[in-house]
Amino acid sequence: MLIITNLPQHLLPLFKLSSSLSIFFLYFFYTFLLFTTTPNNHLVKAHTFIYAGCSQDKYEPNSPFVSSLNSLLSSIVISSSQTLYNSYALGNDSAAPQESTIYGLYQCNGDLQLKDCSTCVASAVGQMNIVCPYNFGAILQLDDCYVRYEHEDFLGKSDTSLRYNKCSKNQLRGDSEFVRHRDQVLADLMQGGGGVAGFKVSSSGSIEGFAQCLGDLSPEDCSACVSEAVMKLKDMCGAAAAADVFLGQCYARYWASGYSHSSDPSNDDVAGKTVAIVVGVLAGVAVFIVLLSVCCKSPG
């Protein structure tokens, strides 16, 4: 079972160092290079944190699971520069220790270029290693990508449980044009995730929206999942000017043109900033440890 969190107080345990310092270095420096500059030396905006979840069960630092996890995360980062979706099953053969088994996947929004997908996934992986240290399972959703791994096989299994939702504080109940166009967008999204990796975009009047399913869902299952997400959007958010619902295998989002959740500051935004601060703090600590280690090994 994964415990989903998006509130700052739940991020306090992040100050524990991960079991794999070398993997952390790899992802930190990779994402640092990707985030800081583009070919034109322009600052790249970090991908927005949405939610994270960690399993209750934890592994020991010397467990066979560590090697499998490191292999999985490395494969995910490399693959994200080549395709928007991939899934993995490692250590599940009869010769491998039972504790080394791991299943994982990642997915980027269907409208992303591969270089942006790679940037987002590298950031997510680097944060997972800090948000869920020693956990047998973890999920991390950023605005443009999603990464998940677990000790138990979850691939291809139906999951429409609610993971996260956000409704704007601005309600437009008396605006019949807004409601009509919003409903047209949501109805279009429910027709099924077309395009790349189950990704579908729709617009009507001043309303825009998109939905996406995980890459292992059939078109029929994708349509059913998005329909469930849309129903939850309406039930939970009413006539909100913008709304997001993330389920286990899909999500649906819409917003009025010119409106964004950024105009509704919330704990979620604070949580994302907290994660970024923690990553920076741990990076500094890690660099200090390595420099100290090198100095201690230097011949007197």
XYZ file of C-alpha atoms in Angstrom:
300
model
C 0.000 0.000 0.000
C 1.298 3.437 -0.976
C 0.714 6.452 1.255
C 0.035 9.506 -0.949
C 1.173 12.880 0.301
C 1.273 16.399 -1.040
C 1.419 18.448 2.190
C 4.583 20.096 3.490
C 4.478 18.473 6.932
C 4.695 15.071 5.294
C 7.919 16.101 3.608
C 9.867 16.512 6.836
C 11.240 12.919 6.675
C 12.946 13.849 3.395
C 15.988 15.004 5.310
C 16.981 11.343 5.720
C 19.707 10.402 3.254
C 18.852 7.753 0.674
C 20.317 4.276 0.629
C 22.047 4.945 -2.654
C 24.256 8.048 -2.527
C 25.885 7.210 -5.854
C 22.522 7.075 -7.628
C 21.598 10.399 -6.009
C 24.764 12.008 -7.391
C 24.014 10.674 -10.849
C 20.510 12.110 -10.898
C 21.397 15.352 -9.152
C 24.144 16.314 -11.563
C 22.139 15.075 -14.555
C 19.116 17.156 -13.606
C 21.320 20.106 -12.629
C 22.803 20.196 -16.119
C 19.412 19.764 -17.739
C 17.624 22.370 -15.597
C 20.178 25.134 -15.560
C 20.712 25.781 -19.246
C 19.305 25.223 -22.691
C 21.334 25.417 -25.935
C 20.729 29.183 -25.775
C 21.809 29.317 -22.104
C 18.303 30.210 -20.966
C 17.176 29.150 -17.516
C 14.902 26.087 -17.660
C 11.889 26.046 -15.358
C 11.725 22.987 -13.090
C 8.763 20.644 -13.510
C 6.020 21.271 -10.953
C 5.615 18.776 -8.111
C 2.044 17.422 -7.812
C 2.067 14.477 -5.409
C 4.186 11.607 -4.102
C 3.509 8.319 -2.355
C 5.696 5.851 -0.442
C 5.034 2.274 0.633
C 4.927 1.467 4.328
C 7.325 -1.470 3.930
C 11.042 -0.668 3.837
C 14.167 -2.554 2.788
C 17.573 -2.818 4.454
C 20.519 -0.850 2.972
C 22.361 -4.083 2.069
C 19.284 -5.775 0.608
C 19.362 -7.357 -2.906
C 16.530 -4.904 -3.664
C 19.027 -2.020 -3.745
C 20.798 -3.328 -6.860
C 17.497 -3.936 -8.649
C 16.230 -0.474 -7.732
C 19.383 1.228 -8.974
C 19.220 -0.739 -12.248
C 15.551 0.160 -12.691
C 16.008 3.880 -12.062
C 19.037 4.047 -14.359
C 17.083 2.259 -17.111
C 14.147 4.628 -16.671
C 16.313 7.740 -17.016
C 18.073 6.381 -20.114
C 14.858 5.171 -21.768
C 13.071 8.506 -21.249
C 15.335 10.103 -23.865
C 14.063 7.554 -26.420
C 10.353 7.013 -25.705
C 7.572 8.654 -23.681
C 6.543 5.428 -21.896
C 8.187 2.231 -20.741
C 7.663 -0.460 -18.109
C 10.035 -2.933 -16.476
C 10.116 -6.169 -14.480
C 13.518 -6.984 -12.941
C 14.738 -9.812 -10.725
C 11.575 -11.859 -11.221
C 13.264 -14.968 -12.617
C 13.546 -18.140 -10.511
C 17.322 -17.775 -10.037
C 17.106 -14.303 -8.473
C 16.549 -13.724 -4.735
C 12.883 -13.045 -4.032
C 13.660 -9.705 -2.400
C 15.367 -8.412 -5.567
C 12.112 -8.371 -7.564
C 10.987 -4.926 -8.719
C 8.432 -3.589 -11.186
C 8.389 -0.060 -12.504
C 7.293 2.355 -15.198
C 7.444 5.966 -16.242
C 5.320 8.074 -18.532
C 5.543 11.596 -19.925
C 2.738 13.768 -21.232
C 2.024 12.952 -24.842
C 2.783 16.492 -26.028
C 6.363 16.518 -24.676
C 9.480 16.401 -26.807
C 11.823 13.572 -25.843
C 14.433 15.947 -24.431
C 11.784 17.478 -22.147
C 10.555 14.028 -21.165
C 14.098 13.036 -20.223
C 14.517 16.204 -18.157
C 11.255 15.633 -16.285
C 11.881 11.942 -15.601
C 15.420 12.611 -14.364
C 13.998 15.182 -11.949
C 11.291 12.786 -10.743
C 13.757 9.948 -10.192
C 16.127 12.209 -8.281
C 13.299 13.377 -6.015
C 11.957 9.836 -5.472
C 15.296 8.765 -4.113
C 14.901 11.425 -1.421
C 11.150 11.456 -0.822
C 10.946 7.670 -0.284
C 14.287 6.469 1.151
C 14.420 2.688 1.811
C 10.817 2.204 0.624
C 9.828 -0.887 -1.367
C 7.406 1.235 -3.384
C 7.212 4.853 -4.533
C 5.194 7.098 -6.843
C 6.068 10.616 -7.906
C 3.920 12.758 -10.177
C 5.279 15.950 -11.671
C 3.322 18.222 -13.971
C 4.781 16.619 -17.110
C 5.701 13.077 -16.070
C 5.058 10.164 -13.708
C 7.362 7.501 -12.242
C 6.428 4.472 -10.148
C 8.124 1.356 -8.790
C 7.030 -1.424 -6.435
C 8.255 -4.733 -5.062
C 4.930 -6.368 -6.006
C 3.727 -6.617 -9.605
C 1.248 -3.838 -10.411
C 1.766 -3.618 -14.172
C -1.414 -3.847 -16.223
C -3.669 -4.201 -13.166
C -6.793 -2.050 -13.066
C -6.558 0.882 -10.636
C -9.024 3.772 -10.646
C -8.400 4.803 -7.037
C -8.137 8.536 -6.392
C -4.536 9.656 -5.974
C -4.871 13.446 -6.017
C -7.321 16.210 -6.863
C -7.218 19.989 -6.919
C -10.057 22.443 -7.528
C -9.624 26.162 -8.052
C -11.169 28.426 -5.441
C -12.789 30.433 -8.233
C -16.259 28.942 -8.937
C -18.256 29.900 -12.057
C -21.628 28.304 -11.259
C -23.651 31.196 -12.685
C -21.765 31.218 -15.992
C -23.820 28.998 -18.318
C -21.362 29.471 -21.215
C -18.484 28.256 -19.048
C -20.427 25.165 -17.928
C -21.512 24.349 -21.493
C -17.999 24.581 -22.938
C -16.484 22.797 -19.928
C -18.908 19.880 -20.360
C -18.120 19.696 -24.095
C -14.407 19.418 -23.338
C -14.921 16.737 -20.699
C -17.271 14.760 -22.943
C -14.649 14.816 -25.692
C -11.950 13.603 -23.291
C -14.166 10.680 -22.247
C -14.244 9.373 -25.813
C -10.856 7.793 -25.187
C -7.248 8.783 -25.022
C -6.110 9.197 -28.596
C -2.702 10.253 -29.840
C 0.604 9.422 -28.231
C 0.603 7.306 -25.064
C -3.158 7.665 -24.502
C -2.919 11.465 -24.500
C -5.866 13.553 -25.666
C -6.329 17.333 -25.855
C -9.635 19.138 -26.277
C -10.914 22.710 -26.310
C -14.241 24.478 -26.614
C -14.748 28.212 -26.367
C -12.473 29.484 -23.610
C -12.038 26.041 -22.000
C -9.069 23.765 -22.582
C -8.363 20.338 -21.179
C -6.418 17.150 -21.600
C -6.380 13.594 -20.306
C -3.935 10.718 -20.389
C -3.827 7.028 -19.496
C -0.867 4.818 -18.709
C 0.638 3.213 -21.790
C -0.367 -0.337 -20.820
C -4.131 0.392 -20.917
C -6.301 -0.682 -23.853
C -8.374 2.064 -25.567
C -11.509 0.702 -23.867
C -9.947 0.646 -20.395
C -8.466 4.100 -20.995
C -11.870 5.515 -21.905
C -13.411 3.937 -18.783
C -10.657 5.331 -16.551
C -10.926 8.858 -17.979
C -14.717 8.710 -17.618
C -14.241 7.905 -13.934
C -11.799 10.803 -13.594
C -14.247 13.195 -15.283
C -17.085 12.134 -12.973
C -14.861 12.805 -9.979
C -13.889 16.197 -11.450
C -17.531 17.240 -11.572
C -18.461 15.758 -8.193
C -15.477 17.146 -6.305
C -14.900 20.469 -8.056
C -18.335 21.620 -9.194
C -17.957 24.623 -11.527
C -14.344 25.389 -10.595
C -12.491 27.493 -13.163
C -9.766 24.826 -13.191
C -9.627 21.285 -11.866
C -7.310 18.268 -11.816
C -8.038 14.648 -10.901
C -5.367 11.949 -10.895
C -6.418 8.301 -10.593
C -4.201 5.239 -10.403
C -3.936 4.807 -14.185
C -5.148 8.066 -15.721
C -5.848 11.725 -15.115
C -8.088 14.486 -16.463
C -7.530 18.247 -16.236
C -9.253 21.379 -17.526
C -8.971 25.124 -17.102
C -10.544 28.335 -18.351
C -8.335 30.184 -20.823
C -6.055 32.644 -19.078
C -6.574 30.912 -15.745
C -4.082 28.695 -13.950
C -3.791 27.046 -10.553
C -0.875 29.362 -9.836
C -3.410 32.075 -9.076
C -4.686 29.837 -6.254
C -1.648 29.458 -3.968
C -2.006 26.369 -1.805
C -0.168 23.866 0.346
C 0.574 21.854 -2.789
C 2.716 24.667 -4.183
C 4.527 24.949 -0.857
C 5.141 21.205 -0.943
C 6.751 21.413 -4.372
C 9.025 24.229 -3.228
C 9.904 22.241 -0.108
C 10.983 19.264 -2.200
C 13.185 21.513 -4.326
C 14.769 23.051 -1.224
C 15.408 19.629 0.290
C 17.019 18.392 -2.935
C 19.308 21.415 -2.879
C 20.197 20.965 0.790
C 20.934 17.261 0.376
C 22.981 17.940 -2.729
C 25.133 20.355 -0.771
C 25.516 17.873 2.079
C 26.382 15.087 -0.357
C 29.025 17.186 -2.114
C 30.539 18.076 1.258
C 30.685 14.396 2.231
C 32.443 13.450 -0.995
C 34.964 16.284 -0.683
C 35.624 15.317 2.925
C 36.092 11.692 1.884
C 38.590 12.698 -0.839
C 40.540 14.882 1.591
C 40.714 12.082 4.152
C 42.043 9.654 1.528
C 44.648 12.101 0.233
C 48.219 11.142 1.227
C 49.614 13.293 4.040
